[in-house]
Structures are given as structure tokens and as C-alpha cells.
Short mmCIF file of C-alpha atoms in Angstrom, two decimals:
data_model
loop_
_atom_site.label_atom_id
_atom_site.label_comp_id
_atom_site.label_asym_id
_atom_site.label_seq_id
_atom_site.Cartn_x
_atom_site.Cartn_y
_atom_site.Cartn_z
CA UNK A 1 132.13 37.12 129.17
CA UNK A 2 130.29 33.77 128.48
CA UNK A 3 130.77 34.14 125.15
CA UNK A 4 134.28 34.16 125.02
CA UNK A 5 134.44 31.64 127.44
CA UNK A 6 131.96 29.39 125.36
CA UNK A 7 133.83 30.15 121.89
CA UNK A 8 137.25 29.28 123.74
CA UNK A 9 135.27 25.87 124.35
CA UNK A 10 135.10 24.85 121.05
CA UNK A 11 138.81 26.71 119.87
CA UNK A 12 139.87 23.62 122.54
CA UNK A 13 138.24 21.00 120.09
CA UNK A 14 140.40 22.03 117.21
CA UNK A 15 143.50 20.20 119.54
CA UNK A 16 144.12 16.41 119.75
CA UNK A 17 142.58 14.75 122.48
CA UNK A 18 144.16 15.14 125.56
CA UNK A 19 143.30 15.11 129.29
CA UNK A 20 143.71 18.52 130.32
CA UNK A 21 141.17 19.67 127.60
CA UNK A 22 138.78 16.86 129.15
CA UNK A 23 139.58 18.26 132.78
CA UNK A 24 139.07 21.96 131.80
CA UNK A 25 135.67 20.67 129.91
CA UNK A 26 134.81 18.62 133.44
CA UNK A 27 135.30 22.04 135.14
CA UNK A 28 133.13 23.88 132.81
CA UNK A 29 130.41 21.73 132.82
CA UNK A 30 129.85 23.83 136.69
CA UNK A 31 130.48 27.32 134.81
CA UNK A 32 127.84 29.70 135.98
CA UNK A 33 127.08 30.42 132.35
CA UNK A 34 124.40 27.69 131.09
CA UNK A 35 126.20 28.92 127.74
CA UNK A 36 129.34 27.41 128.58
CA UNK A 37 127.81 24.58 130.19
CA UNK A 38 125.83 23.47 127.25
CA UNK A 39 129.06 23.72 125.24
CA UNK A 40 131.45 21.94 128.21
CA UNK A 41 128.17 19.38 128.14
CA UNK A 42 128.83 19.23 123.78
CA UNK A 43 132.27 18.92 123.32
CA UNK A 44 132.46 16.23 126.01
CA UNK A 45 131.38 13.81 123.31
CA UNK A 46 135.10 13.63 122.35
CA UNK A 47 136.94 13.08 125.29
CA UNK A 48 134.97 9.67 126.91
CA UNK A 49 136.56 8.12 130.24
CA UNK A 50 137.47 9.12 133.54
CA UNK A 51 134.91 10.86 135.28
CA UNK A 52 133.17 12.56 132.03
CA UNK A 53 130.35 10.11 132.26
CA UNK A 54 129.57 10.44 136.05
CA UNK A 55 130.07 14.36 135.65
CA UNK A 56 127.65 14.29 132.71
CA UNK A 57 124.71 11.95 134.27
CA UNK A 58 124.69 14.57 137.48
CA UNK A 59 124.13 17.48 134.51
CA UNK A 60 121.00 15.90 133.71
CA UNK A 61 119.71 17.60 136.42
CA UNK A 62 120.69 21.16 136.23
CA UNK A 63 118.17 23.48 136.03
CA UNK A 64 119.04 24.79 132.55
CA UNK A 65 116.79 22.88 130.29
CA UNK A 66 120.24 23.83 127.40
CA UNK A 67 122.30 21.92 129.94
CA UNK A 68 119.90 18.83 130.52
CA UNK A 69 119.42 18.32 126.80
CA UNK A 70 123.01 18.92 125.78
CA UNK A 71 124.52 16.43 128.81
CA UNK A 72 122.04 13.91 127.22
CA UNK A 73 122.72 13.90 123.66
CA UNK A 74 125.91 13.47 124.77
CA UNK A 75 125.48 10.48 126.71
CA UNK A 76 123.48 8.99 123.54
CA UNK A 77 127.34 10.25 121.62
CA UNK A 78 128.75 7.95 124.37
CA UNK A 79 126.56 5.19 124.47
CA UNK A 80 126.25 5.22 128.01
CA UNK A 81 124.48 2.09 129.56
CA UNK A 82 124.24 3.63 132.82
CA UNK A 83 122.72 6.85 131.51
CA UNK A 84 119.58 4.69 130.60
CA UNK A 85 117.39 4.68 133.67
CA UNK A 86 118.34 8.89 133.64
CA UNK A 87 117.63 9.22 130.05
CA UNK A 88 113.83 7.50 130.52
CA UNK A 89 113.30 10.00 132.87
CA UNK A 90 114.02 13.32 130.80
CA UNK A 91 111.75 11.20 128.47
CA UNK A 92 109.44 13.12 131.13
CA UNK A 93 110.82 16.56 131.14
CA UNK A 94 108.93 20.05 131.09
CA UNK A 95 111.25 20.92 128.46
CA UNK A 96 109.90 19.23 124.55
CA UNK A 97 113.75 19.84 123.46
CA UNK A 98 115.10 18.33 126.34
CA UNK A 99 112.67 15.23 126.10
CA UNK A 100 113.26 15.31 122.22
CA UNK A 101 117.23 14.89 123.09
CA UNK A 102 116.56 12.15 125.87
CA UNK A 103 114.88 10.31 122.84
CA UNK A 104 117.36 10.74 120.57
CA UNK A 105 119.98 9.49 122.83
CA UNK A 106 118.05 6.58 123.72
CA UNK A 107 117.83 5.93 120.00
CA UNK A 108 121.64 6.14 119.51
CA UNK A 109 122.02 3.52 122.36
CA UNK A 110 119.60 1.67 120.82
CA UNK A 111 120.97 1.50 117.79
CA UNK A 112 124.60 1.94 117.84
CA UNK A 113 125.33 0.64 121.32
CA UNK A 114 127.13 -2.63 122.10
CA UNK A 115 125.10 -5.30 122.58
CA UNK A 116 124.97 -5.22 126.58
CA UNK A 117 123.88 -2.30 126.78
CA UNK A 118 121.10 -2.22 124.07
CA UNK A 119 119.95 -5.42 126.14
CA UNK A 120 120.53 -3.04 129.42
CA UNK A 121 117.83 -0.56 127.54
CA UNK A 122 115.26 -3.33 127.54
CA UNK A 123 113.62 -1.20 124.64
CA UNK A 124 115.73 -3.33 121.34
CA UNK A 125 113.66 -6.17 121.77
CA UNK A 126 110.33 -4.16 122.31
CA UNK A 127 111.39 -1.68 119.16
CA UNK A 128 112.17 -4.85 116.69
CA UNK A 129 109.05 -6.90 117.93
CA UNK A 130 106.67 -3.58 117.12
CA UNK A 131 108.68 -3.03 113.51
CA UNK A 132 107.85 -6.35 112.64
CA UNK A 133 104.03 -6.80 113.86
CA UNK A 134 103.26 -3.33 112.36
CA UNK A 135 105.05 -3.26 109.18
CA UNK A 136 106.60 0.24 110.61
CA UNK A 137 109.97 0.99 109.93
CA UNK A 138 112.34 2.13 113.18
CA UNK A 139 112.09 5.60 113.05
CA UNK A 140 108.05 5.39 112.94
CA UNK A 141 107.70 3.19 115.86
CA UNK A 142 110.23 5.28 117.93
CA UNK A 143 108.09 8.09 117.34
CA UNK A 144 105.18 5.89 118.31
CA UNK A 145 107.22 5.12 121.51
CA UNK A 146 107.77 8.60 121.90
CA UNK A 147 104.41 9.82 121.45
CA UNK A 148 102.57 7.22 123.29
CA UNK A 149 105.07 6.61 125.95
CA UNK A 150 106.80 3.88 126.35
CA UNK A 151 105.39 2.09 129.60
CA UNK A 152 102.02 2.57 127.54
CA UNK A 153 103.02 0.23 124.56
CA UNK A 154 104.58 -2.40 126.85
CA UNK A 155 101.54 -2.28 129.11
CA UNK A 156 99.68 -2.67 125.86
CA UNK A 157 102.04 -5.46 124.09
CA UNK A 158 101.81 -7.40 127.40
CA UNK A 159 97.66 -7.02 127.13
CA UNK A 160 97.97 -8.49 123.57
CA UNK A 161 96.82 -5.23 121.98
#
């Protein structure tokens, strides 16, 4: 039952870290529940190394739009630099929650990230320079970003508009 073997997912996160919980969450992530996925794809936030970023940048393309979304949040959790690129393009998804999650973990890179990889974004500088010409604060002009796109406002900051 994919409910039991979701809820069994997060009975795991009540244990210390340790890498056979990571493994078992690895494996689950290819469940053929996209119930379990989405939680394997969750709980995946707490165990970072080994393979869970690789694992979790090939979930962006499942077709479960739960499993898309879910593998990117967590990435954003991680602050993955090389989940970027991958992120910008859910930014294009059918799915508005999946492209609402892509933007949130962008945001969280963004933000919280180390310094390399917010540079690796290319979006920090472009975020800071539009807060301070418009007076907006961050969370405005990253739903400016969102809304407009954001190859639109650097086409449009390079024009001088």
C-alpha cells in the first residue's frame, strides 16, 4: 500500500541520520507510487551527500508533477549549485506548483546559498540591482522575476528600460 509505504518514509525521519535511511530514501525516490516518491524526494532534505543530489536532479524530470516539485524544493533545502540550470527550466513547467517550487528553490539559493553558488545563479546581482533601482523589496521583485520571466527583465535591464 503506498500509504504505508509513504508514512514508513517519514517514521524513518524520526532516526538520526544515517546512510542506510539515505540509501533506502535513494531507492524510493524510483517507487512506483508518486506518493512515496514525493516523500523519498522530501525527506531527502536531511540526508545531503553521496549520490542524493545526482538522484534528485534526474527526479526533476519524472512525469509526476508531485515528484518534480518536491525533488526541487529540495534541491533549494540543499542549495544545490548544479541544480540551477534544471531549476530555470521547471521555471517553465506545465505544472504552476511545480514552477512555484522551482522559484522558491531558486530563491533559497539565492538567498541562503554560499557565495559561489549564488554567483553560479547569475540572478543575485540582477535581484539586488532591481531592489535598489525600484525601491522594491526582495520578495516583490522575485515575484516580478517570476511573473515577467526572467530572460525578459535582463533583456530589458540590458536595453536600459
Amino acid at each position: 500500500n503506498q500509504y504505508l509505504r509513504g508514512e514508513a518514509v517519514r517514521a524513518l525521519l524520526a532516526h538520526p541520520p544515517q546512510e542506510a535511511i539515505r540509501a533506502l530514501l535513494l531507492k524510493g525516490l524510483k517507487d512506483p507510487s508518486n506518493y512515496v516518491q514525493a516523500k523519498c524526494a522530501v525527506a531527502l532534505a536531511r540526508y545531503p551527500g553521496g549520490d542524493t543530489e545526482k538522484d534528485l536532479l534526474d527526479t526533476l524530470n519524472d512525469k509526476a508533477f508531485e515528484v518534480r516539485g518536491e525533488a526541487a524544493l529540495t534541491l533549494g533545502v540543499l542549495k544545490s549549485a548544479r541544480a540551477v540550470e534544471p531549476l530555470r527550466e521547471l521555471l517553465k513547467d506545465e505544472s504552476d506548483w511545480v514552477r512555484l517550487r522551482a522559484r522558491r528553490a531558486l530563491e533559497n539559493i539565492i538567498k541562503f546559498g554560499k557565495n559561489e553558488f549564488q554567483q553560479s545563479a547569475g540572478l543575485r546581482e540582477l535581484v539586488e540591482q532591481r531592489v535598489k533601482v525600484v525601491g522594491a523589496s526582495l520578495s516583490e521583485e522575485m515575484d516580478r522575476l517570476h511573473a515577467e520571466g526572467y530572460q525578459r527583465v535582463l533583456e530589458l535591464d540590458r536595453a536600459g528600460k
